[in-house]
Short mmCIF file of C-alpha atoms in Angstrom, two decimals:
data_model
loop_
_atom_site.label_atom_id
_atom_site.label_comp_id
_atom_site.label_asym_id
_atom_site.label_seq_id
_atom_site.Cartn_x
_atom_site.Cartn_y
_atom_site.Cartn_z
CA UNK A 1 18.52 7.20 1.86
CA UNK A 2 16.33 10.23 2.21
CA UNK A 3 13.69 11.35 -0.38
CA UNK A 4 13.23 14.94 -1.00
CA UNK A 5 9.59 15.82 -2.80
CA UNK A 6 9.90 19.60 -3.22
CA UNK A 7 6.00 20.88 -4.05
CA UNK A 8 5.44 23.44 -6.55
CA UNK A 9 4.03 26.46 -6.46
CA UNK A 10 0.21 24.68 -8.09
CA UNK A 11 1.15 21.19 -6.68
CA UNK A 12 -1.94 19.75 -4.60
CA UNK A 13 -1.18 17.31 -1.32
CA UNK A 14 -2.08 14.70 -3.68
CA UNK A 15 0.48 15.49 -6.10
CA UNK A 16 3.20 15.69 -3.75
CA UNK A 17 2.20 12.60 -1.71
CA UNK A 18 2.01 10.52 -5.55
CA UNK A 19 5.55 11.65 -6.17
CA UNK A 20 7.11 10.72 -2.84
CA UNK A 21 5.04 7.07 -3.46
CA UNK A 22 6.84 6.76 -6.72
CA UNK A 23 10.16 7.78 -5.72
CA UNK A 24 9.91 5.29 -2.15
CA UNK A 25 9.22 2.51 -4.89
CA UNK A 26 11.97 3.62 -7.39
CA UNK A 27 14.79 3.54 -4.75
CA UNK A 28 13.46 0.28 -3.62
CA UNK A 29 12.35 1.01 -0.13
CA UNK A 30 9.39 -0.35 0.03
CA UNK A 31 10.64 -3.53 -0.88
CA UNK A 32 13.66 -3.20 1.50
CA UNK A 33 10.60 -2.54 4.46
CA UNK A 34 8.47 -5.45 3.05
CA UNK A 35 11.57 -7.93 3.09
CA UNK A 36 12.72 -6.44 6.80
CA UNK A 37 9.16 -6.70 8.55
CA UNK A 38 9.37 -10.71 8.99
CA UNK A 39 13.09 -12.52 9.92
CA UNK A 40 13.84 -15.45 7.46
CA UNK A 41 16.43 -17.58 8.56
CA UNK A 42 19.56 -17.71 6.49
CA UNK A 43 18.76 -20.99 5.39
CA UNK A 44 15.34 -20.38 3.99
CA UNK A 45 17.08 -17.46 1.90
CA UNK A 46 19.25 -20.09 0.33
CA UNK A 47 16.72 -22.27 -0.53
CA UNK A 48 14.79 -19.88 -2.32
CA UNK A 49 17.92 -18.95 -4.00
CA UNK A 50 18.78 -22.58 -5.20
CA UNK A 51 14.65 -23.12 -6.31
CA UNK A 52 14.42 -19.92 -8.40
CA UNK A 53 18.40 -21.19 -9.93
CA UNK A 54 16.49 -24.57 -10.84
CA UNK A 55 12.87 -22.65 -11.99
CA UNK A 56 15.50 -20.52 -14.11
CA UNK A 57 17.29 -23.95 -15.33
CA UNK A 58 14.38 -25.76 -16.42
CA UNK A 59 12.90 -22.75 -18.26
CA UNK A 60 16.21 -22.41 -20.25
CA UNK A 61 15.63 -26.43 -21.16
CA UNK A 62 12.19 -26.20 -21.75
CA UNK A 63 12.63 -22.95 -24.18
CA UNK A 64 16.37 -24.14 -25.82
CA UNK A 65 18.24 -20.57 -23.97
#
């Protein structure tokens, strides 16, 4: 889960720093630390799951999916 930025020879700090941004939010981990910083309890994860299974229910209804 480590992310290598190598820096070219004409690559600024900036550069290199944008690249290791993109590639922390391409393999999800800042997500991953976002989702880790708080503890939700196991049921508040389910019922989150079971509202966005309804929200995804009533859109198919409402749009004839």
């Amino acid at each position: 889960m480590s992310i290598v930025v190598k820096a070219g020879p004409g690559d600024s700090t900036d550069s290199v720093i944008r690249k290791f941004q993109k590639k922390a939010v391409a393999e999800g981990i800042v997500q991953e630390i976002r989702e880790r910083s708080v503890y939700r309890k196991p049921s508040e994860i389910r019922q989150e799951y079971l509202a966005e299974k309804r929200r995804k229910i009533m859109r198919a209804k409402r749009y004839g999916r």
